[in-house]
C-alpha positions as a Markdown table, in Angstrom:
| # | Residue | x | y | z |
|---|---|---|---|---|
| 1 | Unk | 110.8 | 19.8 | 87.4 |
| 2 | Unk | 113.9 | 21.2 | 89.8 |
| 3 | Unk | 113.1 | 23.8 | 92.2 |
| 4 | Unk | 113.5 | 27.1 | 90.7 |
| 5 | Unk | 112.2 | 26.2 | 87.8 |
| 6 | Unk | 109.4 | 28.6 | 87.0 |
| 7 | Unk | 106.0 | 28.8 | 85.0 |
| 8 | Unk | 104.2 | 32.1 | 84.4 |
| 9 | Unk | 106.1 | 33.8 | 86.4 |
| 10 | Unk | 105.7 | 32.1 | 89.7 |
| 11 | Unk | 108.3 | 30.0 | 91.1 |
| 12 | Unk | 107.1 | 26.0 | 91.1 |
| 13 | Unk | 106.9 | 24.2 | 94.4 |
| 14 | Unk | 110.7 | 21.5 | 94.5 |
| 15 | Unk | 109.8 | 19.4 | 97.6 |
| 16 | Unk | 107.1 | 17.3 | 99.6 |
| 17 | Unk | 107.9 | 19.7 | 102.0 |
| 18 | Unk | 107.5 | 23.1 | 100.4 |
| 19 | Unk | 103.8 | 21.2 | 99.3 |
| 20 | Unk | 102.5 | 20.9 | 102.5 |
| 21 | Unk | 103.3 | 24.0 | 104.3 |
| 22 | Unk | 102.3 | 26.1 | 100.7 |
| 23 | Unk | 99.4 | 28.8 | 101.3 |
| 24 | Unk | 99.8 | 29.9 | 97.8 |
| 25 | Unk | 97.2 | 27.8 | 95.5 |
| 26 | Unk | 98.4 | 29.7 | 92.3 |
| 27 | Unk | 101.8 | 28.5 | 93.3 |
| 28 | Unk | 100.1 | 24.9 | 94.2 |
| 29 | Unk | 98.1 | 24.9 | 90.6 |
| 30 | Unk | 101.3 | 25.5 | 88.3 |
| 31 | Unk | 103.2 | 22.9 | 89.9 |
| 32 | Unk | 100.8 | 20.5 | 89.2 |
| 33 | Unk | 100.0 | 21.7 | 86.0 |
| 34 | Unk | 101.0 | 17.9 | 84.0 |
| 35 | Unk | 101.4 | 15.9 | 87.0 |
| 36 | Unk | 97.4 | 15.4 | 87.4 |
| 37 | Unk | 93.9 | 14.9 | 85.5 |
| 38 | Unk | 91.4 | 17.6 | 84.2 |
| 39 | Unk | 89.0 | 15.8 | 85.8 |
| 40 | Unk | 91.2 | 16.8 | 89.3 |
| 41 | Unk | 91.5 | 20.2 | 88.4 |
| 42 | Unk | 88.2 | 20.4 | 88.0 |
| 43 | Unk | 86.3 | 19.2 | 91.3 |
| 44 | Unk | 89.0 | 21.8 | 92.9 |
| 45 | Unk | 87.6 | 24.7 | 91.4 |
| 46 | Unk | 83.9 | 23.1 | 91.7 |
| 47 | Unk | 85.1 | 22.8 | 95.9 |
| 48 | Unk | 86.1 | 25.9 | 95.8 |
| 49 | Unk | 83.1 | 27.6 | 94.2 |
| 50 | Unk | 81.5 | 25.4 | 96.9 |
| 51 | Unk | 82.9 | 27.0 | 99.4 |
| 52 | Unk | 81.9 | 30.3 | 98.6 |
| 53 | Unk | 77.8 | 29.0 | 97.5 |
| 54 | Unk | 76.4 | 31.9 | 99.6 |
| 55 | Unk | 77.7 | 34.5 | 97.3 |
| 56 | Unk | 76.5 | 32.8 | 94.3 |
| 57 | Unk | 72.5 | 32.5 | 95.6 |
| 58 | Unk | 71.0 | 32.7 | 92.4 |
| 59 | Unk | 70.2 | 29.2 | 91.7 |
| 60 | Unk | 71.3 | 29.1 | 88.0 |
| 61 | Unk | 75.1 | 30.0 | 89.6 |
| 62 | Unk | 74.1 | 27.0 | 91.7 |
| 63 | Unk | 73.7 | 24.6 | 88.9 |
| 64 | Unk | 76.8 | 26.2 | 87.4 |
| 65 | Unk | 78.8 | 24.6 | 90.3 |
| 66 | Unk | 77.1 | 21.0 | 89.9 |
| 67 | Unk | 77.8 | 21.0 | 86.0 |
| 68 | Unk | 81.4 | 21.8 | 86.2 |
| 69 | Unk | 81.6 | 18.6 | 88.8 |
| 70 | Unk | 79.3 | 16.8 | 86.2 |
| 71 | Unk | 82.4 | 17.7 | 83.5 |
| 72 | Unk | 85.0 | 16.8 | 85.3 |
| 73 | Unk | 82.7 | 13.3 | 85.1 |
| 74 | Unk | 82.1 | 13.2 | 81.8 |
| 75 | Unk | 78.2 | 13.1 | 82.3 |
| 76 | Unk | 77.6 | 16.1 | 80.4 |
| 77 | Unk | 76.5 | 17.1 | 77.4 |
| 78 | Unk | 78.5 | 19.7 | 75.1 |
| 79 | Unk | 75.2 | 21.6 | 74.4 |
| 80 | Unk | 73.9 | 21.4 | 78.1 |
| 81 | Unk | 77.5 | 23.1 | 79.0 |
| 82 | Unk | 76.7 | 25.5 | 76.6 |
| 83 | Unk | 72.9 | 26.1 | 78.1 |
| 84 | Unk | 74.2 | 26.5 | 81.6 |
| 85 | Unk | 77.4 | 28.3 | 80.7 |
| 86 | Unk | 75.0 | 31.1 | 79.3 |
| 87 | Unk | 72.6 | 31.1 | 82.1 |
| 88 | Unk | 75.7 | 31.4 | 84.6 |
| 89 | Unk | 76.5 | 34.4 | 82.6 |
| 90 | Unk | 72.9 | 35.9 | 82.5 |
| 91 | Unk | 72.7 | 35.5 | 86.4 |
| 92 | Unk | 75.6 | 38.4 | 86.3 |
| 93 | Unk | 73.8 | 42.4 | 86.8 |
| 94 | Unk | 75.1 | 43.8 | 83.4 |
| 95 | Unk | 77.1 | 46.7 | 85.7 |
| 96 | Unk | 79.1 | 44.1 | 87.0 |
| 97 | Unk | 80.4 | 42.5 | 84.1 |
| 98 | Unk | 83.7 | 44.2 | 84.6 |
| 99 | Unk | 83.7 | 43.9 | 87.9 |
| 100 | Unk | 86.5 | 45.2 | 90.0 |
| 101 | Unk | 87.7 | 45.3 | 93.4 |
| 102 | Unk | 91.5 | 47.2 | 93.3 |
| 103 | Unk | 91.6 | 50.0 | 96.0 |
| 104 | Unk | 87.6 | 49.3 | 97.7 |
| 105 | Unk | 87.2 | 48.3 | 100.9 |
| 106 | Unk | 87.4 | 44.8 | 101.9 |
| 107 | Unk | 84.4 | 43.3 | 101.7 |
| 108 | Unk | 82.2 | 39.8 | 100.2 |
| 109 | Unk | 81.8 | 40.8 | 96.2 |
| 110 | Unk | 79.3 | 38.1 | 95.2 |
| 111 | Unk | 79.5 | 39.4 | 91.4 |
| 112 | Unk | 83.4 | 39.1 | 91.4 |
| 113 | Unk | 83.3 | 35.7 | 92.5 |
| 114 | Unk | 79.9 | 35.0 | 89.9 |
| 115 | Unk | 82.4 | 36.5 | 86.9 |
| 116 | Unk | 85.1 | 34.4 | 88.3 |
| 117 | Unk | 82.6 | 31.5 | 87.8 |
| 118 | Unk | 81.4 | 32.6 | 84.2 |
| 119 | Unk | 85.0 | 32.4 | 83.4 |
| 120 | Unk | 85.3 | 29.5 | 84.3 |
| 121 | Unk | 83.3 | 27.9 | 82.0 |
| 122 | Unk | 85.4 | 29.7 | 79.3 |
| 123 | Unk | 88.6 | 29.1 | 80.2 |
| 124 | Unk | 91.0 | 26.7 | 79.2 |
| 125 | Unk | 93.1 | 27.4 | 82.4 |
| 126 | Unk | 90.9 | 25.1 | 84.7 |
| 127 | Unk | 90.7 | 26.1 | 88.1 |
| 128 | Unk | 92.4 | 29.6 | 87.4 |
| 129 | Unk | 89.5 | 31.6 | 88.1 |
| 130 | Unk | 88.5 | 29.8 | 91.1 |
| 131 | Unk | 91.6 | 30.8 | 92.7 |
| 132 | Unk | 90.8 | 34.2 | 91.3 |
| 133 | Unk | 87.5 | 34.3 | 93.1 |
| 134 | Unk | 89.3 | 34.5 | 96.9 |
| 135 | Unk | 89.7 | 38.1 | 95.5 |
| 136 | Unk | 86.4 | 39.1 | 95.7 |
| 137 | Unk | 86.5 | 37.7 | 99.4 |
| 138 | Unk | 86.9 | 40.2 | 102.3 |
| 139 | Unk | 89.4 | 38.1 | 103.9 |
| 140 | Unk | 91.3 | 36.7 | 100.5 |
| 141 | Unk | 94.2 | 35.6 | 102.8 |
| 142 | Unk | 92.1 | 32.7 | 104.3 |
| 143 | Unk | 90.0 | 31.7 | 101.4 |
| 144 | Unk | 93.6 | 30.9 | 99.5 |
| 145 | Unk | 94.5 | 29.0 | 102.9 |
| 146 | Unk | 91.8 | 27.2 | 102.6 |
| 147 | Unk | 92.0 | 26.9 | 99.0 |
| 148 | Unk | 95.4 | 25.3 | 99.5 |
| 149 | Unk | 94.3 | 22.8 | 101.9 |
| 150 | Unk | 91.3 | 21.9 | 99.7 |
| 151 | Unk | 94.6 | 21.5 | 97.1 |
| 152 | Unk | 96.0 | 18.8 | 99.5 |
| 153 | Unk | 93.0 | 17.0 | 99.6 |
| 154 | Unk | 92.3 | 16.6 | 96.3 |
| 155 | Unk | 95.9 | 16.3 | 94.7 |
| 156 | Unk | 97.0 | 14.6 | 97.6 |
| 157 | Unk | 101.1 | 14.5 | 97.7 |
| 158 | Unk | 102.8 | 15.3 | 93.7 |
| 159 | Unk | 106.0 | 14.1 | 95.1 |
| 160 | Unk | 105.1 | 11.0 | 96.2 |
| 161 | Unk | 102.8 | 8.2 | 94.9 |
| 162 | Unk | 99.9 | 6.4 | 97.4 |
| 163 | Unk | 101.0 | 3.2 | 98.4 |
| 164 | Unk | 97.9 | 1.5 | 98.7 |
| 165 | Unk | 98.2 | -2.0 | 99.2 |
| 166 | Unk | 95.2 | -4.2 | 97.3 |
| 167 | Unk | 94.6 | -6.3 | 100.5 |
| 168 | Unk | 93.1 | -3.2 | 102.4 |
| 169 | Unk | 90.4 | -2.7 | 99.7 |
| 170 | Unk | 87.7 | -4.8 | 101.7 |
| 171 | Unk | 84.1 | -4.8 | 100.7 |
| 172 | Unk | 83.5 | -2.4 | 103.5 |
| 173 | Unk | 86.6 | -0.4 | 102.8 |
| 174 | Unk | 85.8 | 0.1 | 99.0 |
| 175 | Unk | 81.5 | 0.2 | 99.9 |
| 176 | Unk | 82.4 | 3.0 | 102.6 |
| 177 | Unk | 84.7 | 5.3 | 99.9 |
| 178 | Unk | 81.6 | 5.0 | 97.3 |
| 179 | Unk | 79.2 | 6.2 | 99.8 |
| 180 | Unk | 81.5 | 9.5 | 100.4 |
| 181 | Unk | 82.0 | 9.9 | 96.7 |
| 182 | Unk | 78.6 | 9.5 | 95.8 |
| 183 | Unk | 76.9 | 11.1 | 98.7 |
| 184 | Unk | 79.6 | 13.7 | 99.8 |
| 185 | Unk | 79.2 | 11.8 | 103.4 |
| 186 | Unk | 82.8 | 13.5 | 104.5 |
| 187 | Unk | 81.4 | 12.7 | 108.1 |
| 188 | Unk | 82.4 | 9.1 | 107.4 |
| 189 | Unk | 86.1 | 9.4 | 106.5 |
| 190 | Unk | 87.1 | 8.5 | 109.9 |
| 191 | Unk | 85.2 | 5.8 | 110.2 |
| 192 | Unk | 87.1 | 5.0 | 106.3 |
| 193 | Unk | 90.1 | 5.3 | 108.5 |
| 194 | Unk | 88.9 | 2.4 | 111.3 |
| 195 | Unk | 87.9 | -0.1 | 108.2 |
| 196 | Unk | 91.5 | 0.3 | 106.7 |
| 197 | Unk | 93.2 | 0.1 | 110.1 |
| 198 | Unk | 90.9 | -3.2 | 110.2 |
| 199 | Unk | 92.2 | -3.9 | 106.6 |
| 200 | Unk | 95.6 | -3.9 | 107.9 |
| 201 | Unk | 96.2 | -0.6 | 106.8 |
| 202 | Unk | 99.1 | 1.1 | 109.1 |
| 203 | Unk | 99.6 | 4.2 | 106.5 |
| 204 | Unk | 100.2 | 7.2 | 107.9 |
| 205 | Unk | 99.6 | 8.9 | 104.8 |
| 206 | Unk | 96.6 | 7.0 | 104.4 |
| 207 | Unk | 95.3 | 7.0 | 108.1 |
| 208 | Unk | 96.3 | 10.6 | 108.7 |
| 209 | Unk | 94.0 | 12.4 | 105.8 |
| 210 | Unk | 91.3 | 9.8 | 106.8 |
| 211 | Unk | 91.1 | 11.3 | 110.6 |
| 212 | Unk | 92.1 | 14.9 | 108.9 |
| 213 | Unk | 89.9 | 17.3 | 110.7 |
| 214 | Unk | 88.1 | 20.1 | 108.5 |
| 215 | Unk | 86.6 | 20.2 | 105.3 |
| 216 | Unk | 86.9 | 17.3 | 102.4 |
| 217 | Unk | 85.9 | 17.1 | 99.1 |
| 218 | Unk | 84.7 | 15.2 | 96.3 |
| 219 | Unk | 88.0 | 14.2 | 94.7 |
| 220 | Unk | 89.8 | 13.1 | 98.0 |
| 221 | Unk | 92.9 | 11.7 | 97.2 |
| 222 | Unk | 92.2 | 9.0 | 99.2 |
| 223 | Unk | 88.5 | 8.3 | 98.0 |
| 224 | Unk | 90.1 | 8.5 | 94.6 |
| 225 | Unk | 92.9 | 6.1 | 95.4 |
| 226 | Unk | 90.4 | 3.4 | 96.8 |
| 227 | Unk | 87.9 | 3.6 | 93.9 |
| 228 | Unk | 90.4 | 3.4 | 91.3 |
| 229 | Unk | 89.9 | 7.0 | 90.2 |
| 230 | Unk | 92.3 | 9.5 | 88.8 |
């Protein structure tokens, strides 16, 4: 789509550049919106639930988090969605079932961001709600900045393709990205850098999210890239 084309409303990101200075995740999320996966969408909002785990202590919100990850895998089962959808639901105090925020002090709203959850199971906008959720933040402004970085690291560039040449993806290379996936060890993504520099790997795409200080998360453009996952 052209810049200045719009969806819902909200004018749609036009340019590699306008995507990587963007602090605006809605913004982010509808110009994506038939460029990438479900399963994509998905581990964002389950990062971004992530992110905010210590408003969420109950730990049937907590298994909420790790099932909508498991859907975006395919490893679930329709009726243990269900199961946990309603158990994410009954971890919500009735009272707060309409919970709102508009004109209260800033503060944490742990229910908010548990509705925003609950929703998410329901909707068919994936991802919506867990933007929603940085509303029931006390500082929204940097939850969506951080939100929008998460973006990048998932969706990686919509503008341009990875260019990842099949000679880089050594045993170690491709054994290295499985161990992130598998056992979210983020810590190692430099060290994914050094085994694709040793690959031959001069990227800067490539080399630059690898040695990316800050948060990651399962879904890592790059991780993806190298494991064959879309």
């Amino acid at each position: 789509m052209s810049r200045g084309s719009r969806r819902q409303g909200r004018l749609l990101l036009g340019s590699e550049a306008e995507w990587r200075s963007c602090t605006d995740p809605f913004r982010m999320l509808d110009t994506l919106r038939g460029k990438a996966s479900d399963r994509k969408f998905r581990l964002f909002a389950a990062a971004c639930y992530r992110r905010l785990a210590e408003l969420l202590p109950d730990p049937r919100q907590r298994r909420g988090i790790e099932v909508i990850e498991a859907m975006a895998e395919g490893t679930v089962a329709e009726a243990d969605r269900r199961r946990v959808m309603v158990e994410v639901r009954r971890a919500i105090p009735p009272d707060d079932w309409e919970a709102r925020i508009d004109g209260a002090a800033p503060s944490d709203h742990p229910h908010y961001v548990a509705l925003m959850l609950y929703r998410e199971f329901c909707s068919s906008s994936t991802a919506v709600h867990a933007v929603h959720a940085s509303a029931g933040m006390a500082d929204g402004d940097r939850e969506r900045h951080e939100q929008s970085r998460l973006m990048r690291c998932i969706f990686g560039n919509p503008f341009r393709s990875p260019a990842l040449d099949p000679t880089w993806l050594t045993p170690d290379v491709v054994s290295l990205a499985g161990t992130i996936y598998d056992e979210r060890a983020f810590d190692l993504m430099p060290i994914l850098g050094d085994a694709l520099a040793a690959a031959g790997c001069a990227d800067d795409d490539l080399q630059g999210h690898c040695r990316l200080p800050g948060e990651h998360a399962r879904g890592c453009w790059v991780v993806d890239a190298i494991l064959g996952k879309s």
